[in-house]
Short mmCIF file of C-alpha atoms in Angstrom, two decimals:
data_model
loop_
_atom_site.label_atom_id
_atom_site.label_comp_id
_atom_site.label_asym_id
_atom_site.label_seq_id
_atom_site.Cartn_x
_atom_site.Cartn_y
_atom_site.Cartn_z
CA MET A 1 -4.16 -35.35 -41.03
CA ASP A 2 -7.48 -36.52 -42.50
CA HIS A 3 -5.76 -36.97 -45.86
CA SER A 4 -3.07 -39.07 -44.20
CA VAL A 5 -5.66 -41.39 -42.69
CA LYS A 6 -7.35 -41.88 -46.05
CA ARG A 7 -4.05 -42.81 -47.70
CA ARG A 8 -3.25 -45.33 -44.98
CA SER A 9 -6.65 -47.00 -45.35
CA VAL A 10 -6.13 -47.46 -49.08
CA ILE A 11 -2.65 -48.95 -48.92
CA GLY A 12 -3.86 -52.17 -47.34
CA ALA A 13 -5.87 -52.86 -50.46
CA VAL A 14 -3.29 -51.87 -53.05
CA GLY A 15 -0.03 -52.90 -51.34
CA GLY A 16 -0.22 -56.49 -52.53
CA LEU A 17 -0.88 -55.40 -56.11
CA ALA A 18 2.14 -53.13 -56.08
CA ILE A 19 4.40 -55.93 -54.89
CA ALA A 20 2.98 -58.38 -57.39
CA SER A 21 3.60 -55.95 -60.23
CA LEU A 22 7.15 -55.34 -59.06
CA ALA A 23 7.90 -59.04 -58.68
CA GLY A 24 6.74 -59.61 -62.22
CA CYS A 25 9.20 -57.01 -63.48
CA LEU A 26 12.04 -58.79 -61.67
CA GLY A 27 11.02 -62.23 -62.84
CA ASP A 28 10.31 -63.40 -59.26
CA GLY A 29 7.22 -65.03 -57.79
CA THR A 30 4.17 -62.85 -57.14
CA ASP A 31 3.07 -64.09 -53.75
CA GLY A 32 5.71 -62.64 -51.48
CA ALA A 33 8.88 -63.93 -49.89
CA ALA A 34 7.97 -67.62 -49.72
CA ASP A 35 7.36 -67.96 -53.45
CA ASP A 36 10.53 -65.97 -54.28
CA THR A 37 12.54 -68.37 -52.15
CA ASP A 38 10.99 -71.42 -53.78
CA ASP A 39 11.68 -70.07 -57.27
CA ALA A 40 15.30 -69.45 -56.36
CA SER A 41 15.65 -73.04 -55.16
CA ALA A 42 14.12 -74.43 -58.35
CA ASP A 43 16.38 -72.32 -60.55
CA ASP A 44 19.41 -73.63 -58.68
CA GLY A 45 18.39 -77.23 -59.28
CA ASN A 46 17.72 -77.86 -55.61
CA GLY A 47 14.27 -79.42 -56.02
CA ASP A 48 13.69 -82.80 -54.40
CA SER A 49 13.48 -86.08 -56.29
CA ASP A 50 9.70 -86.03 -56.77
CA GLY A 51 9.72 -82.66 -58.47
CA GLY A 52 8.99 -80.63 -55.32
CA GLU A 53 10.93 -77.57 -54.26
CA SER A 54 13.10 -77.35 -51.17
CA GLU A 55 14.03 -74.34 -49.07
CA PRO A 56 17.51 -72.80 -49.51
CA GLU A 57 20.12 -74.12 -47.13
CA ALA A 58 20.62 -72.14 -43.92
CA VAL A 59 24.27 -71.10 -44.00
CA GLY A 60 24.15 -67.98 -41.81
CA SER A 61 25.86 -64.61 -42.09
CA ASP A 62 27.00 -63.80 -38.53
CA GLY A 63 30.05 -61.56 -38.58
CA LEU A 64 29.95 -61.06 -42.35
CA VAL A 65 29.66 -57.88 -44.40
CA TYR A 66 27.22 -57.35 -47.27
CA ALA A 67 28.78 -55.09 -49.92
CA PHE A 68 26.37 -53.69 -52.52
CA ALA A 69 27.53 -53.18 -56.11
CA PRO A 70 25.40 -52.29 -59.15
CA ASP A 71 25.29 -55.87 -60.43
CA ARG A 72 25.74 -57.97 -57.30
CA ILE A 73 25.86 -58.19 -53.53
CA SER A 74 29.21 -59.53 -52.36
CA ILE A 75 29.43 -61.15 -48.92
CA LEU A 76 32.75 -60.62 -47.16
CA ASP A 77 34.46 -62.15 -44.15
CA PRO A 78 36.33 -59.26 -42.48
CA ALA A 79 38.35 -61.63 -40.28
CA ASP A 80 39.76 -63.61 -43.21
CA GLY A 81 39.73 -60.80 -45.75
CA ASP A 82 37.85 -62.89 -48.34
CA VAL A 83 34.73 -62.75 -50.49
CA VAL A 84 32.79 -65.82 -49.34
CA ASP A 85 29.59 -65.57 -51.37
CA GLU A 86 27.65 -63.48 -53.88
CA ILE A 87 24.01 -62.74 -54.67
CA THR A 88 23.29 -61.70 -58.26
CA ASP A 89 19.57 -62.36 -59.00
CA GLU A 90 19.77 -60.48 -62.30
CA PHE A 91 20.82 -57.26 -60.59
CA ASP A 92 21.86 -54.67 -63.17
CA ASP A 93 22.90 -51.06 -62.56
CA GLU A 94 21.17 -50.93 -59.17
CA ALA A 95 21.42 -47.70 -57.17
CA TRP A 96 21.68 -49.02 -53.60
CA ALA A 97 21.48 -46.84 -50.50
CA ASP A 98 21.04 -46.96 -46.75
CA PRO A 99 20.67 -50.63 -45.74
CA GLN A 100 18.97 -51.57 -42.47
CA ILE A 101 19.14 -54.94 -40.75
CA THR A 102 16.43 -56.17 -38.39
CA HIS A 103 17.06 -56.40 -34.66
CA ASP A 104 17.44 -60.18 -34.85
CA TYR A 105 19.83 -59.78 -37.83
CA GLY A 106 17.64 -62.14 -39.86
CA LEU A 107 16.51 -59.82 -42.67
CA LEU A 108 18.37 -57.05 -44.41
CA PHE A 109 16.35 -54.27 -46.08
CA VAL A 110 18.10 -52.01 -48.57
CA VAL A 111 16.90 -49.09 -50.65
CA GLU A 112 17.16 -49.26 -54.44
CA GLN A 113 16.71 -45.65 -55.51
CA SER A 114 16.33 -45.89 -59.28
CA LEU A 115 12.99 -47.75 -59.11
CA SER A 116 11.86 -46.55 -55.66
CA GLN A 117 12.04 -50.01 -54.16
CA VAL A 118 13.22 -51.74 -51.02
CA HIS A 119 14.90 -55.11 -51.51
CA VAL A 120 14.86 -57.79 -48.83
CA ILE A 121 17.73 -60.21 -48.18
CA ASP A 122 17.49 -63.28 -45.92
CA THR A 123 20.83 -63.35 -44.09
CA GLU A 124 20.36 -66.92 -42.86
CA THR A 125 20.09 -68.36 -46.38
CA ARG A 126 21.93 -65.51 -48.14
CA THR A 127 19.11 -65.22 -50.63
CA HIS A 128 17.17 -62.38 -52.20
CA GLU A 129 13.62 -62.59 -50.87
CA THR A 130 11.67 -59.92 -52.72
CA ALA A 131 11.48 -56.26 -53.69
CA ILE A 132 8.80 -53.91 -52.42
CA ASP A 133 7.49 -50.79 -54.14
CA VAL A 134 7.53 -47.67 -51.98
CA GLY A 135 7.08 -43.98 -52.66
CA PRO A 136 9.09 -41.91 -55.15
CA GLY A 137 12.43 -40.43 -54.15
CA VAL A 138 13.13 -43.13 -51.55
CA ASN A 139 16.29 -42.51 -49.60
CA HIS A 140 16.61 -43.27 -45.88
CA ILE A 141 15.40 -46.35 -44.02
CA TYR A 142 14.75 -46.99 -40.30
CA HIS A 143 13.73 -49.76 -37.90
CA PRO A 144 12.05 -48.11 -34.90
CA VAL A 145 10.10 -51.18 -33.76
CA ASP A 146 10.74 -54.90 -34.14
CA ASP A 147 8.13 -55.67 -36.79
CA GLU A 148 8.34 -52.56 -38.97
CA ILE A 149 10.75 -50.88 -41.39
CA TRP A 150 10.13 -47.17 -42.07
CA VAL A 151 11.31 -45.80 -45.43
CA HIS A 152 11.28 -42.10 -46.27
CA ALA A 153 10.09 -41.10 -49.75
CA ASP A 154 11.34 -37.58 -50.41
CA ASP A 155 8.90 -36.77 -53.23
CA ASP A 156 6.00 -37.40 -50.83
CA GLY A 157 7.63 -36.16 -47.64
CA ALA A 158 6.22 -39.35 -46.13
CA PHE A 159 7.29 -42.59 -44.47
CA TYR A 160 6.23 -45.88 -46.03
CA VAL A 161 5.93 -48.48 -43.27
CA ILE A 162 6.81 -52.05 -44.25
CA ASP A 163 5.45 -54.96 -42.22
CA VAL A 164 8.49 -57.19 -41.58
CA ASP A 165 6.43 -60.39 -41.47
CA ALA A 166 4.17 -59.73 -44.48
CA LEU A 167 6.91 -57.93 -46.47
CA GLU A 168 4.48 -55.33 -47.76
CA VAL A 169 3.65 -51.69 -47.15
CA SER A 170 1.08 -51.47 -44.37
CA GLU A 171 0.93 -47.75 -43.60
CA ILE A 172 1.86 -44.36 -45.06
CA VAL A 173 2.72 -41.61 -42.60
CA GLU A 174 2.67 -38.04 -43.88
CA ALA A 175 5.48 -36.17 -42.16
CA GLY A 176 6.68 -33.13 -44.14
CA LEU A 177 4.51 -30.05 -43.78
CA GLU A 178 4.64 -29.31 -47.51
CA GLY A 179 4.14 -32.90 -48.62
CA GLU A 180 7.66 -33.28 -49.97
CA GLY A 181 11.31 -32.85 -49.05
CA HIS A 182 14.32 -34.95 -48.10
CA GLY A 183 13.78 -36.26 -44.58
CA LYS A 184 15.01 -38.47 -41.77
CA LEU A 185 13.50 -40.09 -38.66
CA LEU A 186 14.85 -39.53 -35.15
CA TYR A 187 13.88 -42.12 -32.57
CA HIS A 188 15.27 -44.05 -29.63
CA GLU A 189 13.74 -46.67 -27.40
CA ALA A 190 13.95 -44.14 -24.54
CA MET A 191 11.56 -41.90 -26.51
CA GLY A 192 8.84 -44.56 -26.42
CA ASP A 193 6.30 -44.28 -29.23
CA THR A 194 7.35 -40.76 -30.21
CA GLY A 195 9.76 -39.78 -32.95
CA TYR A 196 10.79 -36.60 -34.75
CA ALA A 197 11.02 -36.18 -38.51
CA THR A 198 13.48 -33.81 -40.12
CA ASN A 199 12.83 -32.30 -43.54
CA VAL A 200 14.84 -29.91 -45.67
CA ASN A 201 11.65 -27.94 -46.40
CA ASP A 202 10.49 -27.51 -42.79
CA PRO A 203 11.65 -24.90 -40.23
CA GLY A 204 11.42 -27.39 -37.39
CA VAL A 205 10.55 -31.02 -36.68
CA PRO A 206 7.18 -32.75 -37.04
CA VAL A 207 6.32 -34.97 -34.07
CA ILE A 208 5.46 -38.50 -35.19
CA ASP A 209 3.41 -41.00 -33.20
CA LEU A 210 5.01 -44.34 -34.11
CA GLU A 211 2.04 -46.31 -32.83
CA THR A 212 -0.83 -44.44 -34.53
CA TYR A 213 1.20 -43.51 -37.63
CA GLU A 214 0.29 -39.85 -37.41
CA ARG A 215 1.98 -36.48 -37.33
CA THR A 216 0.70 -35.19 -34.00
CA GLY A 217 2.55 -31.90 -33.65
CA PHE A 218 5.32 -29.63 -34.87
CA VAL A 219 8.24 -28.10 -32.97
CA GLU A 220 8.95 -24.82 -34.74
CA PHE A 221 12.55 -23.58 -34.79
CA GLY A 222 12.02 -20.37 -36.78
CA GLU A 223 10.19 -18.81 -39.69
CA GLY A 224 12.39 -20.31 -42.39
CA GLY A 225 15.20 -22.73 -43.01
CA SER A 226 15.33 -26.49 -42.96
CA THR A 227 16.23 -29.45 -40.76
CA HIS A 228 18.37 -32.44 -41.68
CA TYR A 229 20.91 -34.31 -39.48
CA LYS A 230 19.71 -35.48 -36.09
CA ALA A 231 20.70 -37.36 -32.93
CA TYR A 232 19.34 -38.14 -29.47
CA GLY A 233 21.10 -38.26 -26.11
CA PRO A 234 19.25 -40.79 -23.93
CA ARG A 235 21.13 -39.70 -20.80
CA ASN A 236 19.95 -36.10 -20.96
CA GLY A 237 16.77 -36.61 -22.96
CA LEU A 238 17.77 -34.02 -25.56
CA ALA A 239 17.42 -34.11 -29.32
CA TYR A 240 20.05 -32.50 -31.55
CA VAL A 241 18.84 -31.27 -34.95
CA GLU A 242 20.64 -29.50 -37.77
CA TYR A 243 19.01 -26.13 -38.52
CA ARG A 244 20.28 -23.09 -40.43
CA GLY A 245 23.95 -24.00 -40.21
CA GLY A 246 23.77 -24.75 -36.49
CA THR A 247 22.36 -27.41 -34.17
CA THR A 248 19.11 -26.80 -32.31
CA VAL A 249 18.72 -28.69 -29.02
CA VAL A 250 15.23 -29.80 -27.98
CA ASN A 251 13.95 -31.18 -24.68
CA THR A 252 11.95 -34.19 -25.83
CA GLU A 253 9.79 -34.21 -22.69
CA THR A 254 8.50 -30.66 -23.27
CA ASP A 255 9.25 -30.14 -26.99
CA GLU A 256 10.98 -26.90 -26.02
CA ILE A 257 14.19 -25.50 -27.51
CA VAL A 258 16.77 -25.39 -24.73
CA ASP A 259 20.03 -24.62 -26.54
CA GLU A 260 21.69 -23.91 -29.86
CA LEU A 261 25.15 -24.94 -31.02
CA GLU A 262 26.97 -22.88 -33.63
CA PHE A 263 28.08 -25.84 -35.75
CA THR A 264 26.40 -28.78 -37.39
CA GLY A 265 26.96 -31.82 -39.60
CA GLY A 266 26.60 -35.58 -39.51
CA MET A 267 25.95 -36.82 -35.97
CA PHE A 268 27.28 -40.03 -34.39
CA LEU A 269 26.67 -41.31 -30.85
CA SER A 270 29.29 -43.17 -28.82
CA PRO A 271 28.74 -46.75 -27.55
CA GLU A 272 28.27 -45.49 -23.99
CA GLU A 273 25.82 -42.85 -25.31
CA ASP A 274 27.75 -40.16 -23.45
CA ARG A 275 29.49 -38.43 -26.36
CA LEU A 276 28.16 -37.10 -29.64
CA ALA A 277 30.48 -36.49 -32.58
CA ILE A 278 29.26 -33.82 -35.00
CA VAL A 279 31.25 -33.75 -38.23
CA ASP A 280 31.92 -30.85 -40.54
CA ASP A 281 35.46 -30.04 -41.65
CA GLU A 282 36.12 -30.47 -37.95
CA VAL A 283 34.99 -33.19 -35.56
CA TYR A 284 33.24 -31.67 -32.56
CA ILE A 285 32.72 -33.76 -29.42
CA VAL A 286 29.67 -32.88 -27.29
CA ASP A 287 28.93 -34.15 -23.79
CA VAL A 288 25.38 -35.53 -24.00
CA THR A 289 25.09 -36.57 -20.35
CA SER A 290 24.29 -33.10 -19.00
CA GLU A 291 21.61 -30.50 -19.65
CA ASP A 292 24.23 -28.03 -20.86
CA SER A 293 25.48 -30.07 -23.85
CA ASP A 294 29.04 -28.99 -23.12
CA VAL A 295 31.29 -28.85 -26.18
CA LEU A 296 34.41 -30.71 -25.08
CA GLY A 297 36.46 -29.57 -28.05
CA SER A 298 37.02 -30.00 -31.76
CA LEU A 299 39.66 -31.27 -34.13
CA ALA A 300 40.22 -30.29 -37.76
CA ILE A 301 40.52 -33.32 -40.05
CA ASP A 302 42.18 -33.09 -43.46
CA GLY A 303 40.72 -35.13 -46.28
CA ASP A 304 36.96 -34.34 -46.21
CA PRO A 305 35.75 -36.27 -43.15
CA SER A 306 32.42 -38.01 -43.75
CA THR A 307 31.61 -40.61 -41.11
CA VAL A 308 32.73 -41.14 -37.51
CA ARG A 309 32.40 -44.41 -35.65
CA PHE A 310 33.62 -44.88 -32.10
CA GLY A 311 35.76 -47.81 -31.02
CA PRO A 312 34.15 -50.49 -28.81
CA GLU A 313 35.02 -48.71 -25.56
CA GLY A 314 34.52 -45.20 -26.89
CA GLU A 315 38.13 -44.23 -26.21
CA THR A 316 39.00 -43.87 -29.88
CA ALA A 317 37.06 -42.70 -32.90
CA PHE A 318 37.66 -43.56 -36.54
CA VAL A 319 36.93 -41.06 -39.30
CA ALA A 320 36.36 -42.13 -42.91
CA ASN A 321 37.66 -39.46 -45.29
CA ALA A 322 36.25 -39.09 -48.79
CA GLU A 323 39.16 -37.30 -50.45
CA SER A 324 42.36 -38.46 -48.76
CA GLY A 325 41.89 -42.22 -49.13
CA ASP A 326 42.51 -42.93 -45.49
CA VAL A 327 40.96 -43.26 -42.04
CA ALA A 328 41.94 -40.90 -39.25
CA VAL A 329 42.17 -42.30 -35.72
CA ILE A 330 41.30 -39.92 -32.88
CA ASP A 331 41.94 -40.12 -29.16
CA VAL A 332 38.55 -38.98 -27.86
CA ALA A 333 39.79 -37.79 -24.45
CA THR A 334 42.60 -35.58 -25.77
CA LEU A 335 41.03 -34.84 -29.16
CA GLU A 336 44.29 -35.59 -30.92
CA GLU A 337 44.79 -37.41 -34.19
CA ILE A 338 46.97 -40.38 -33.31
CA ASP A 339 47.15 -42.27 -36.61
CA ARG A 340 46.24 -42.39 -40.30
CA LEU A 341 45.43 -45.74 -41.91
CA GLU A 342 45.43 -46.35 -45.67
CA ALA A 343 41.92 -47.26 -46.74
CA GLY A 344 41.87 -47.06 -50.53
CA GLU A 345 40.39 -44.40 -52.76
CA PHE A 346 36.76 -43.32 -52.68
CA ASP A 347 34.99 -41.66 -55.60
CA GLY A 348 32.12 -39.77 -54.05
CA ARG A 349 30.99 -37.00 -51.73
CA ASN A 350 30.21 -38.88 -48.53
CA ARG A 351 32.11 -41.97 -47.48
CA MET A 352 30.01 -44.24 -45.29
CA ALA A 353 31.39 -46.59 -42.66
CA VAL A 354 30.03 -49.26 -40.35
CA VAL A 355 31.43 -50.96 -37.29
CA GLY A 356 31.07 -54.65 -36.59
CA ASP A 357 32.46 -56.02 -33.36
CA GLU A 358 36.17 -55.06 -33.52
CA TYR A 359 36.11 -53.84 -37.14
CA PHE A 360 35.62 -50.45 -38.78
CA ILE A 361 34.57 -51.03 -42.40
CA THR A 362 34.37 -48.50 -45.23
CA PRO A 363 34.07 -48.81 -49.02
CA ALA A 364 36.95 -47.99 -51.37
CA ASP A 365 34.89 -47.99 -54.54
CA ALA A 366 37.54 -46.39 -56.76
CA ASP A 367 39.81 -49.34 -55.92
CA GLU A 368 36.95 -51.88 -56.24
CA SER A 369 37.66 -52.83 -52.65
CA VAL A 370 36.38 -52.62 -49.10
CA ALA A 371 38.68 -51.41 -46.33
CA VAL A 372 38.62 -53.30 -43.04
CA VAL A 373 40.24 -51.71 -39.99
CA ASP A 374 41.04 -53.74 -36.87
CA MET A 375 40.17 -51.06 -34.33
CA ALA A 376 42.18 -52.59 -31.47
CA ALA A 377 45.35 -53.14 -33.51
CA GLN A 378 44.72 -50.00 -35.60
CA GLU A 379 45.65 -51.87 -38.76
CA ALA A 380 43.87 -51.78 -42.13
CA GLU A 381 43.61 -54.10 -45.12
CA LEU A 382 41.73 -53.99 -48.41
CA ILE A 383 39.42 -56.79 -49.55
CA ASP A 384 39.31 -56.88 -53.34
CA VAL A 385 35.72 -57.36 -54.52
CA GLY A 386 36.43 -56.72 -58.20
CA VAL A 387 33.63 -54.19 -58.59
CA SER A 388 32.71 -50.72 -57.34
CA VAL A 389 30.99 -50.79 -53.92
CA ASP A 390 29.74 -47.79 -51.96
CA THR A 391 27.14 -49.30 -49.58
CA LEU A 392 27.77 -51.78 -46.75
CA GLN A 393 26.01 -53.63 -43.94
CA TYR A 394 27.53 -55.73 -41.17
CA VAL A 395 25.55 -58.71 -39.87
CA GLY A 396 25.77 -58.54 -36.10
CA ASP A 397 26.27 -55.84 -33.52
CA SER A 398 27.01 -52.67 -35.49
CA GLY A 399 27.09 -50.41 -32.46
CA THR A 400 25.09 -47.43 -31.30
CA GLY A 401 24.28 -45.00 -34.07
CA TYR A 402 24.00 -47.46 -36.92
CA THR A 403 21.91 -50.62 -36.53
CA GLY A 404 18.85 -51.03 -34.37
CA ARG A 405 16.87 -48.32 -32.66
CA TYR A 406 19.45 -45.58 -32.58
CA ARG A 407 20.03 -44.36 -36.14
#
């Protein structure tokens, strides 16, 4: 941990230089978000009559969807089925991944993998604020506290902490035991200042102090293997972590292993935080209100299921399928498939999906479209964006398990 402290002390001095260098590459201002915004206004011819520069107009993004393509960010209205705006900012062949919106929905942070950067979008003005250099192999992004964004850099096995106000890296937290490896962060407001990190190189989960930015312990699951997917049940205080083809269950009060499930996969919590969907070729539903983590049943889904999002009341679940070009609708109580909705073709391994109020939204990149499902009516339509999109973010309440403290 001494090495981690030294790295954190240095970043305060070099963080600004890294951002300045990056901004120069993009042709933006070099003094952070304010200068980037001013430059954008000047380029658009919005300066005032005496040659000064005005701020971009506040137009808002509530209820809209940001769809990320290699050369642009399209802004969609899911209610009207239209593209209402675009941000280009000289984007070219960007490799977007894993967006994260702040708790007040004012700023949207999104990973750009090819240059190990995080881009920042102001959702009020629909403008590109800046891009921030982070560690190599950047992948997943999290928002455990109001004023910080945590980004995992796989080549370092570390989290780069971005100050939301300063828009610069303020801390580096070494998480992986071997100093590298693909990793995620498990946290929930019920866990306080403690989080767990998963890592494909570690046979357990490092314990992370979110306040002191330190790895303070390690919960060992075995002598080998790796950890990856994760979830937390706030009603029973248990953490669920993928390990060796199964799911290890940990009591977060004692850091003790209390159970093991024989299946694993992507994990998605219901709005009432009482059910956990774990997705492999089947969708397993686990009761996360009791100490026993009862498995309520499972349902095989044809079409390579990728992502599950629960309906607003948790009575239905919607499954985005990567291969079959549709969305399966599940009755959660009976674990029966009750409908299939056409959602366009997807050209990839994992098909993401978000929920926003009454909508379930998933990309159909092979059709250069985004599929919008009205969850109450169980009806789907495609919004043509004219370009391949595989990453989305809704501006507003995206439900438990996606935006905010629960990812």
